[in-house]
C-alpha cells in the first residue's frame, strides 16, 4: 500500500477490523474512540487478529511491526490530522455520524476522504449541512474487512469525483475490491441483498416452514457455498442449460408468485431479463457454458474437501 495515514473514528467491531486491514496493508493508523475501555479492547483485538493473519500467511511481517503503525489519539481532531482517509465507525445513527464529521471538519485537508462505514444510511443524510459534504462518501465493508475483500463506495450527489476515486484507490491498495454504488439506496447493495434473504428467513421461521437451524443449514451447505464464488446471476445462469434467459423462462413465474406472497410485485420483465442475459452472455458465451459448469463443480469439490472431509 502507498504509505498512507488512515484515521479510524470508533473502535468497536468494525473500527477494530478496519485498523487491522489498514495496518496489515502498511498504512499508519490513528484510532479514536470516546471510551477508554473501547480503546483498550481494540488494542488487544488488533494484536490478536494481526497474529491470526500472520499465522495464515496473510501478513508478511511480524505482527508487532504492523502493530507499531497503530496508535490512539485522545481527541478525534488529532486522529484525523494528515489522514488521506477517515473511516468513520461510530454507531449507526445519522446524527452521531454528522456530529462526528463536523467535529473533525477543521482538522482534515480538502482532499481527505471522509468515509462512513454505515450499513444503510445514505451519504447525503450523513453529509447534510456539512461544509465538507463534497468529501463525504460511504465506504461500507463486509465484516470483517480484513477477510471479506468487498467494500461498497457510495457517493452522495455532492461527493466530488476525485474523492470517490481516491476512496476506491485507498481501498484497492488495502486489498479490497471496491464496488461503486451508482445511486443512493438505503442499505446499498450488500445489505439489500442480505436483507432480502433475512426477510424471507424470518418469514420461514415465523410461518413454521423451517427452524432457525434448518434455514442456516440450507444457506451454509447449499446456497452459501455456490454464492461463495459465483453471484446470484451467474448461479442462475449455470443452473440452466441455455443460461439465465432459460432460467427466467422456467422459474420466473414461480419466483413472481413467491414475491407476490410477500407483497412484493417486481416480476422479471422480458426487458429486464434480456438486459441481464445480455450481460451474462458478454461474460460467458453460451459455447463456454459447459466448461464454466465444470469449473463450478471443481470449486464445490474444494469446499467439500475443505469443509466436509474427503468426498
Ligand atoms: N458490525 C458490523 O458487522 C458492521 C458494522 N458496520 C457499521 O459500522 C458502524 C459501527 O458499527 P460497529 O463497529 O458494529 O459498532 P460498535 O457498537 O461495535 O462500535 C461503535 C463504537 O463507536 C464508539 N462511539 C460511540 N459514540 C461515538 C462517537 N460519537 N464517535 C466515534 N465513536 C463513537 C463506541 O464507543 C464504540 O466503540 C455502524 O455504522 C455499523 O452499521 C458496517 C459493516 C459491518
Ligand atoms: O453484514 C455485514 O458484514 C455488514 O454488511 C453489515 O452492515 C452488518 O452486518 C450490519 O448489518 C450489522 O452491523
Coordinates of N, CA and C in Angstrom, one line a residue, residues 81-279:
X81 N -5.6 14.4 11.7 CA -4.6 15.3 11.1 C -3.7 14.6 10.1
X82 N -3.6 15.0 8.9 CA -2.8 14.5 7.9 C -3.3 13.2 7.3
X83 N -4.5 12.8 7.7 CA -5.0 11.5 7.1 C -5.4 11.6 5.7
X84 N -5.2 10.6 4.9 CA -5.7 10.6 3.5 C -7.1 10.1 3.5
X85 N -7.5 9.3 4.5 CA -8.8 8.8 4.6 C -9.2 8.7 6.0
X86 N -10.4 9.2 6.3 CA -11.0 9.0 7.7 C -12.1 7.9 7.5
X87 N -12.0 6.9 8.3 CA -13.0 5.8 8.3 C -13.8 6.0 9.5
X88 N -15.1 6.5 9.3 CA -15.9 6.7 10.5 C -16.6 5.4 10.8
X89 N -16.5 5.0 12.1 CA -17.0 3.7 12.6 C -17.8 3.9 13.9
X90 N -18.6 5.0 13.9 CA -19.4 5.3 15.1 C -20.7 4.6 15.0
X91 N -21.5 4.6 16.0 CA -22.8 3.9 15.9 C -23.7 4.3 14.8
X92 N -24.6 3.4 14.4 CA -25.4 3.6 13.2 C -26.6 4.6 13.4
X93 N -26.2 5.8 13.7 CA -27.2 6.9 13.9 C -26.7 8.1 13.1
X94 N -27.5 8.6 12.2 CA -27.1 9.6 11.3 C -26.6 10.9 12.1
X95 N -27.3 11.2 13.1 CA -26.9 12.4 13.9 C -25.6 12.3 14.5
X96 N -25.2 11.1 15.0 CA -23.9 10.8 15.6 C -22.8 11.0 14.5
X97 N -23.1 10.4 13.3 CA -22.1 10.5 12.2 C -21.9 11.9 11.8
X98 N -23.1 12.7 11.7 CA -23.0 14.1 11.3 C -22.2 14.9 12.3
X99 N -22.4 14.7 13.5 CA -21.7 15.4 14.6 C -20.2 15.1 14.6
X100 N -19.9 13.8 14.3 CA -18.5 13.4 14.3 C -17.8 14.0 13.2
X101 N -18.4 14.0 12.0 CA -17.7 14.7 10.8 C -17.6 16.2 11.0
X102 N -18.6 16.8 11.7 CA -18.5 18.2 12.0 C -17.4 18.5 13.0
X103 N -17.2 17.6 13.9 CA -16.2 17.7 14.9 C -14.8 17.7 14.4
X104 N -14.6 16.9 13.3 CA -13.2 16.8 12.7 C -13.0 17.7 11.5
X105 N -14.1 18.4 11.0 CA -14.0 19.1 9.8 C -12.8 20.1 9.7
X106 N -12.5 20.7 10.8 CA -11.4 21.7 10.8 C -10.0 21.0 10.7
X107 N -10.0 19.7 11.1 CA -8.7 19.0 11.2 C -8.3 18.3 9.9
X108 N -9.2 18.2 8.9 CA -8.8 17.4 7.7 C -8.4 18.4 6.6
X109 N -7.8 17.8 5.6 CA -7.4 18.6 4.4 C -8.6 18.6 3.4
X110 N -8.5 19.4 2.4 CA -9.6 19.5 1.4 C -9.7 18.2 0.5
X111 N -8.6 17.4 0.5 CA -8.6 16.2 -0.3 C -8.7 15.0 0.5
X112 N -9.0 15.1 1.8 CA -9.1 13.9 2.7 C -10.5 13.3 2.4
X113 N -10.5 12.0 2.2 CA -11.7 11.2 2.0 C -12.4 11.0 3.4
X114 N -13.6 11.4 3.5 CA -14.4 11.2 4.8 C -15.4 10.1 4.5
X115 N -15.1 8.9 4.9 CA -15.8 7.7 4.6 C -16.6 7.2 5.8
X116 N -17.9 7.1 5.7 CA -18.6 6.4 6.8 C -18.8 5.0 6.5
X117 N -18.7 4.2 7.6 CA -18.8 2.7 7.5 C -20.3 2.3 7.5
X118 N -21.2 3.3 7.4 CA -22.6 3.0 7.7 C -23.1 1.8 6.9
X119 N -24.0 1.0 7.6 CA -24.5 -0.2 7.0 C -25.7 0.1 6.0
X120 N -26.3 1.3 6.2 CA -27.5 1.5 5.4 C -27.9 3.0 5.2
X121 N -27.3 3.9 6.0 CA -27.7 5.3 5.9 C -27.0 5.9 4.7
X122 N -27.8 6.5 3.8 CA -27.2 7.1 2.6 C -26.3 8.3 2.9
X123 N -25.3 8.5 2.1 CA -24.3 9.6 2.4 C -24.9 11.0 2.5
X124 N -25.9 11.2 1.7 CA -26.5 12.6 1.6 C -27.1 12.9 3.0
X125 N -27.6 11.9 3.7 CA -28.1 12.1 5.1 C -27.0 12.4 6.0
X126 N -25.9 11.7 5.9 CA -24.7 11.9 6.8 C -24.0 13.2 6.5
X127 N -24.0 13.7 5.2 CA -23.4 14.9 4.8 C -24.2 16.1 4.9
X128 N -25.5 15.9 5.3 CA -26.4 17.1 5.3 C -25.9 18.2 6.2
X129 N -25.8 19.4 5.6 CA -25.4 20.6 6.4 C -23.9 20.7 6.6
X130 N -23.1 19.7 6.1 CA -21.7 19.7 6.3 C -21.0 20.6 5.3
X131 N -20.0 21.4 5.8 CA -19.1 22.2 4.8 C -18.2 21.2 4.0
X132 N -18.1 20.0 4.5 CA -17.2 19.0 3.8 C -18.0 18.0 3.1
X133 N -19.3 18.3 2.7 CA -20.2 17.3 2.1 C -19.5 16.7 0.8
X134 N -18.7 17.5 0.1 CA -18.1 17.0 -1.1 C -17.1 16.0 -0.9
X135 N -16.6 15.9 0.4 CA -15.6 14.9 0.7 C -16.2 13.6 1.4
X136 N -17.5 13.6 1.6 CA -18.1 12.5 2.3 C -18.7 11.5 1.4
X137 N -18.4 10.3 1.6 CA -18.9 9.1 1.0 C -19.2 8.0 2.0
X138 N -19.9 7.0 1.6 CA -20.0 5.8 2.5 C -19.0 4.8 1.9
X139 N -18.2 4.2 2.8 CA -17.3 3.1 2.5 C -17.8 1.9 3.3
X140 N -18.7 1.1 2.8 CA -19.4 0.1 3.6 C -18.8 -1.3 3.4
X141 N -18.2 -1.8 4.5 CA -17.5 -3.1 4.3 C -18.4 -4.3 4.7
X142 N -18.0 -5.5 4.3 CA -18.5 -6.7 4.9 C -17.6 -6.9 6.2
X143 N -18.2 -7.5 7.2 CA -17.5 -7.7 8.4 C -16.9 -9.2 8.5
X144 N -15.6 -9.4 8.6 CA -14.5 -8.4 8.8 C -13.8 -8.0 7.6
X145 N -13.5 -6.7 7.3 CA -12.9 -6.3 6.0 C -11.5 -6.9 5.8
X146 N -10.8 -7.3 6.9 CA -9.5 -7.9 6.6 C -9.6 -9.4 6.1
X147 N -10.9 -9.9 6.1 CA -11.1 -11.3 5.5 C -12.1 -11.3 4.4
X148 N -13.1 -10.3 4.4 CA -14.1 -10.2 3.4 C -13.7 -9.1 2.5
X149 N -13.2 -9.3 1.3 CA -12.5 -8.3 0.5 C -13.4 -7.4 -0.4
X150 N -14.7 -7.2 0.0 CA -15.5 -6.3 -0.8 C -15.9 -5.1 0.1
X151 N -15.9 -3.9 -0.6 CA -16.4 -2.7 0.1 C -17.2 -1.9 -0.9
X152 N -18.3 -1.4 -0.4 CA -19.2 -0.6 -1.3 C -18.8 0.9 -1.1
X153 N -18.5 1.6 -2.2 CA -18.3 3.0 -2.1 C -19.5 3.7 -2.6
X154 N -20.2 4.5 -1.8 CA -21.5 5.1 -2.1 C -21.3 6.7 -2.1
X155 N -21.3 7.3 -3.2 CA -21.2 8.8 -3.2 C -22.6 9.4 -3.0
X156 N -22.6 10.6 -2.5 CA -23.9 11.3 -2.5 C -23.9 12.2 -3.8
X157 N -24.9 12.9 -4.1 CA -24.9 13.8 -5.3 C -23.8 14.9 -5.1
X158 N -23.4 15.1 -3.8 CA -22.5 16.2 -3.6 C -21.0 15.7 -3.6
X159 N -20.8 14.4 -3.6 CA -19.5 13.9 -3.5 C -18.7 14.3 -4.7
X160 N -17.4 14.8 -4.5 CA -16.5 15.1 -5.6 C -16.0 13.8 -6.3
X161 N -15.9 13.9 -7.6 CA -15.4 12.7 -8.3 C -14.0 12.3 -7.9
X162 N -13.1 13.3 -7.6 CA -11.8 12.9 -7.2 C -11.8 12.2 -5.8
X163 N -12.7 12.6 -4.9 CA -12.8 12.0 -3.6 C -13.3 10.5 -3.8
X164 N -14.2 10.3 -4.7 CA -14.7 9.0 -4.9 C -13.6 8.1 -5.4
X165 N -12.8 8.7 -6.4 CA -11.7 7.9 -7.0 C -10.7 7.6 -5.9
X166 N -10.4 8.6 -5.1 CA -9.4 8.4 -4.0 C -9.8 7.3 -3.0
X167 N -11.1 7.3 -2.7 CA -11.6 6.3 -1.8 C -11.4 4.9 -2.4
X168 N -11.8 4.8 -3.7 CA -11.6 3.5 -4.4 C -10.2 3.1 -4.4
X169 N -9.3 4.0 -4.6 CA -7.8 3.7 -4.7 C -7.3 3.3 -3.3
X170 N -7.7 4.0 -2.2 CA -7.2 3.6 -0.9 C -7.7 2.2 -0.6
X171 N -9.0 1.9 -0.8 CA -9.5 0.6 -0.5 C -8.8 -0.5 -1.4
X172 N -8.6 -0.2 -2.7 CA -7.9 -1.1 -3.5 C -6.5 -1.4 -3.1
X173 N -5.8 -0.3 -2.7 CA -4.5 -0.5 -2.1 C -4.4 -1.4 -0.9
X174 N -5.6 -1.3 -0.1 CA -5.6 -2.1 1.1 C -6.0 -3.6 0.8
X175 N -6.2 -3.9 -0.5 CA -6.5 -5.3 -0.8 C -8.0 -5.6 -1.0
X176 N -8.8 -4.5 -0.9 CA -10.3 -4.7 -1.1 C -10.7 -4.6 -2.5
X177 N -11.9 -5.1 -2.8 CA -12.5 -5.0 -4.2 C -13.6 -3.9 -4.0
X178 N -13.3 -2.7 -4.3 CA -14.3 -1.6 -4.1 C -15.4 -1.7 -5.3
X179 N -16.6 -1.6 -4.8 CA -17.8 -1.6 -5.8 C -18.4 -0.2 -5.7
X180 N -18.5 0.4 -6.8 CA -19.2 1.8 -6.8 C -20.7 1.6 -6.9
X181 N -21.4 2.1 -5.9 CA -22.9 2.1 -5.9 C -23.4 3.3 -6.6
X182 N -24.1 3.1 -7.7 CA -24.3 4.1 -8.7 C -25.5 5.1 -8.3
X183 N -26.3 4.6 -7.4 CA -27.4 5.5 -6.9 C -27.6 5.3 -5.4
X184 N -27.9 6.4 -4.7 CA -28.2 6.2 -3.3 C -29.4 5.3 -3.1
X185 N -29.3 4.3 -2.3 CA -30.4 3.5 -1.9 C -30.1 2.9 -0.5
X186 N -31.1 3.1 0.4 CA -30.8 2.6 1.8 C -30.3 1.2 1.8
X187 N -29.2 0.9 2.5 CA -28.7 -0.4 2.5 C -27.8 -0.8 1.4
X188 N -27.7 0.1 0.4 CA -26.7 -0.1 -0.7 C -27.0 -1.4 -1.4
X189 N -25.9 -2.2 -1.7 CA -26.1 -3.5 -2.4 C -26.1 -4.6 -1.4
X190 N -25.0 -4.6 -0.6 CA -24.7 -5.7 0.3 C -25.8 -6.0 1.3
X191 N -26.3 -4.9 1.9 CA -27.3 -5.1 3.0 C -28.7 -5.2 2.4
X192 N -28.9 -4.7 1.1 CA -30.2 -5.0 0.5 C -30.3 -6.5 0.1
X193 N -29.2 -7.0 -0.4 CA -29.3 -8.5 -0.7 C -29.4 -9.3 0.6
X194 N -28.6 -8.9 1.6 CA -28.6 -9.6 2.9 C -30.0 -9.5 3.5
X195 N -30.6 -8.3 3.4 CA -31.9 -8.0 3.9 C -33.0 -8.9 3.3
X196 N -32.9 -9.0 2.0 CA -33.9 -9.9 1.2 C -33.8 -11.3 1.8
X197 N -32.6 -11.8 2.0 CA -32.5 -13.2 2.5 C -33.0 -13.3 3.9
X198 N -32.6 -12.3 4.7 CA -33.0 -12.3 6.1 C -34.5 -12.1 6.3
X199 N -35.1 -11.3 5.4 CA -36.6 -11.1 5.5 C -37.3 -12.5 5.3
X200 N -36.9 -13.2 4.2 CA -37.5 -14.5 3.9 C -37.2 -15.5 5.0
X201 N -36.0 -15.4 5.5 CA -35.6 -16.4 6.6 C -36.5 -16.2 7.8
X202 N -36.7 -14.9 8.2 CA -37.6 -14.7 9.3 C -39.0 -15.2 9.0
X203 N -39.5 -14.9 7.8 CA -40.8 -15.4 7.5 C -41.0 -16.9 7.5
X204 N -39.9 -17.6 7.1 CA -40.0 -19.1 7.1 C -40.1 -19.6 8.5
X205 N -39.3 -18.9 9.4 CA -39.4 -19.4 10.8 C -40.8 -18.9 11.4
X206 N -41.2 -17.7 11.1 CA -42.5 -17.2 11.6 C -43.6 -18.2 11.2
X207 N -43.6 -18.6 10.0 CA -44.7 -19.4 9.4 C -44.6 -20.9 9.7
X208 N -43.5 -21.2 10.5 CA -43.3 -22.7 10.8 C -42.9 -23.5 9.7
X209 N -42.4 -22.9 8.6 CA -41.9 -23.7 7.5 C -40.6 -24.3 7.8
X210 N -39.7 -23.6 8.6 CA -38.4 -24.2 8.9 C -37.9 -23.7 10.2
X211 N -37.0 -24.4 10.8 CA -36.4 -24.0 12.1 C -35.3 -23.0 11.7
X212 N -34.8 -22.2 12.7 CA -33.7 -21.3 12.6 C -32.5 -22.1 12.1
X213 N -32.3 -23.3 12.7 CA -31.1 -24.0 12.3 C -31.2 -24.5 10.9
X214 N -32.4 -25.0 10.5 CA -32.5 -25.5 9.1 C -32.4 -24.4 8.1
X215 N -32.9 -23.2 8.4 CA -32.6 -22.1 7.4 C -31.1 -21.9 7.2
X216 N -30.4 -21.9 8.4 CA -29.0 -21.7 8.3 C -28.3 -22.8 7.6
X217 N -28.8 -24.1 7.8 CA -28.2 -25.2 7.1 C -28.3 -25.1 5.6
X218 N -29.5 -24.7 5.2 CA -29.7 -24.6 3.7 C -28.8 -23.6 3.1
X219 N -28.6 -22.5 3.9 CA -27.6 -21.4 3.4 C -26.2 -22.0 3.4
X220 N -25.8 -22.5 4.6 CA -24.5 -22.9 4.9 C -24.0 -24.0 4.0
X221 N -24.9 -25.0 3.7 CA -24.4 -26.2 3.0 C -25.0 -26.2 1.6
X222 N -25.7 -25.1 1.2 CA -26.3 -25.1 -0.1 C -26.0 -23.7 -0.8
X223 N -26.9 -22.8 -0.6 CA -26.8 -21.5 -1.3 C -25.5 -20.8 -1.1
X224 N -25.1 -20.8 0.2 CA -23.9 -20.0 0.5 C -22.6 -20.6 -0.1
X225 N -22.6 -21.9 -0.3 CA -21.4 -22.5 -1.0 C -21.3 -22.0 -2.4
X226 N -22.4 -22.0 -3.1 CA -22.2 -21.5 -4.5 C -22.0 -20.0 -4.5
X227 N -22.7 -19.3 -3.6 CA -22.5 -17.8 -3.6 C -21.1 -17.4 -3.1
X228 N -20.4 -18.4 -2.6 CA -19.0 -18.0 -2.1 C -18.1 -17.7 -3.2
X229 N -18.4 -18.2 -4.4 CA -17.5 -18.0 -5.6 C -18.2 -17.6 -6.8
X230 N -19.6 -17.7 -6.9 CA -20.3 -17.1 -8.0 C -21.5 -16.4 -7.5
X231 N -21.9 -15.3 -8.1 CA -23.0 -14.5 -7.6 C -24.4 -15.1 -8.0
X232 N -25.5 -14.4 -7.6 CA -26.8 -14.9 -7.9 C -27.1 -15.0 -9.4
X233 N -26.6 -14.0 -10.2 CA -26.9 -14.1 -11.6 C -26.1 -15.3 -12.3
X234 N -24.8 -15.4 -11.9 CA -24.1 -16.5 -12.5 C -24.6 -17.8 -12.0
X235 N -25.0 -17.9 -10.8 CA -25.6 -19.2 -10.3 C -26.8 -19.6 -11.1
X236 N -27.7 -18.7 -11.4 CA -28.9 -19.0 -12.1 C -28.5 -19.3 -13.6
X237 N -27.5 -18.6 -14.1 CA -27.0 -18.8 -15.5 C -26.5 -20.2 -15.6
X238 N -25.7 -20.7 -14.6 CA -25.1 -22.0 -14.7 C -26.0 -23.1 -14.3
X239 N -27.2 -22.8 -13.7 CA -28.1 -23.8 -13.2 C -28.9 -24.4 -14.4
X240 N -29.0 -23.6 -15.5 CA -29.9 -24.0 -16.5 C -29.3 -24.0 -17.9
X241 N -29.4 -25.1 -18.6 CA -28.9 -25.1 -20.0 C -29.6 -24.0 -20.8
X242 N -28.8 -23.2 -21.5 CA -29.4 -22.1 -22.2 C -29.2 -20.8 -21.4
X243 N -28.7 -20.9 -20.2 CA -28.3 -19.8 -19.4 C -29.5 -19.1 -18.7
X244 N -29.3 -17.9 -18.3 CA -30.2 -17.2 -17.4 C -31.6 -16.9 -18.1
X245 N -31.5 -16.7 -19.4 CA -32.8 -16.5 -20.1 C -33.7 -17.7 -20.0
X246 N -33.1 -18.9 -20.1 CA -33.8 -20.1 -20.0 C -34.3 -20.3 -18.5
X247 N -33.4 -19.9 -17.6 CA -33.8 -20.0 -16.2 C -35.0 -19.1 -15.9
X248 N -35.0 -17.9 -16.4 CA -36.1 -17.0 -16.1 C -37.4 -17.5 -16.7
X249 N -37.3 -18.1 -17.9 CA -38.5 -18.7 -18.6 C -39.1 -19.8 -17.7
X250 N -38.2 -20.6 -17.2 CA -38.7 -21.7 -16.4 C -39.1 -21.4 -15.0
X251 N -38.3 -20.5 -14.4 CA -38.6 -20.2 -12.9 C -39.2 -18.9 -12.6
X252 N -39.2 -18.0 -13.6 CA -39.7 -16.6 -13.4 C -41.1 -16.6 -12.8
X253 N -42.1 -17.4 -13.3 CA -43.4 -17.3 -12.8 C -43.5 -17.8 -11.3
X254 N -42.7 -18.8 -11.0 CA -42.7 -19.3 -9.6 C -42.1 -18.3 -8.6
X255 N -41.0 -17.6 -9.1 CA -40.4 -16.6 -8.2 C -41.3 -15.4 -8.1
X256 N -42.1 -15.1 -9.2 CA -43.0 -14.0 -9.1 C -44.1 -14.3 -8.1
X257 N -44.6 -15.5 -8.1 CA -45.7 -15.9 -7.1 C -45.1 -15.8 -5.7
X258 N -43.9 -16.3 -5.5 CA -43.3 -16.2 -4.1 C -43.2 -14.7 -3.7
X259 N -42.8 -13.9 -4.6 CA -42.7 -12.5 -4.2 C -44.0 -11.9 -3.9
X260 N -45.0 -12.2 -4.7 CA -46.4 -11.7 -4.5 C -46.9 -12.1 -3.1
X261 N -46.5 -13.4 -2.8 CA -46.9 -13.9 -1.4 C -46.4 -13.0 -0.3
X262 N -45.3 -12.3 -0.6 CA -44.7 -11.4 0.4 C -45.0 -10.0 0.1
X263 N -46.0 -9.8 -0.8 CA -46.4 -8.4 -1.1 C -45.4 -7.6 -2.0
X264 N -44.5 -8.3 -2.6 CA -43.5 -7.7 -3.5 C -43.8 -8.0 -4.9
X265 N -44.2 -7.0 -5.7 CA -44.6 -7.3 -7.1 C -43.5 -6.7 -8.0
X266 N -42.4 -7.4 -8.2 CA -41.3 -7.0 -9.0 C -41.0 -8.1 -10.0
X267 N -41.9 -8.4 -10.9 CA -41.6 -9.5 -11.9 C -40.4 -9.2 -12.7
X268 N -39.8 -10.3 -13.1 CA -38.6 -10.2 -14.0 C -39.2 -9.9 -15.5
X269 N -39.3 -8.7 -15.8 CA -39.9 -8.4 -17.1 C -39.0 -8.9 -18.2
X270 N -39.6 -9.1 -19.4 CA -38.8 -9.6 -20.5 C -37.6 -8.7 -20.8
X271 N -37.9 -7.4 -20.7 CA -36.8 -6.4 -21.0 C -35.7 -6.5 -19.9
X272 N -36.1 -6.7 -18.7 CA -35.1 -6.8 -17.6 C -34.3 -8.1 -17.8
X273 N -35.0 -9.2 -18.1 CA -34.3 -10.5 -18.3 C -33.3 -10.4 -19.5
X274 N -33.8 -9.7 -20.5 CA -32.9 -9.5 -21.7 C -31.7 -8.7 -21.4
X275 N -31.8 -7.7 -20.5 CA -30.7 -6.9 -20.1 C -29.7 -7.7 -19.3
X276 N -30.2 -8.5 -18.4 CA -29.3 -9.3 -17.5 C -28.6 -10.4 -18.4
X277 N -29.5 -11.0 -19.2 CA -28.9 -12.1 -20.1 C -27.8 -11.6 -21.0
X278 N -28.0 -10.4 -21.5 CA -27.0 -9.8 -22.5 C -25.7 -9.6 -21.7
X279 N -25.7 -9.2 -20.5 CA -24.5 -9.0 -19.7 C -23.9 -10.4 -19.4

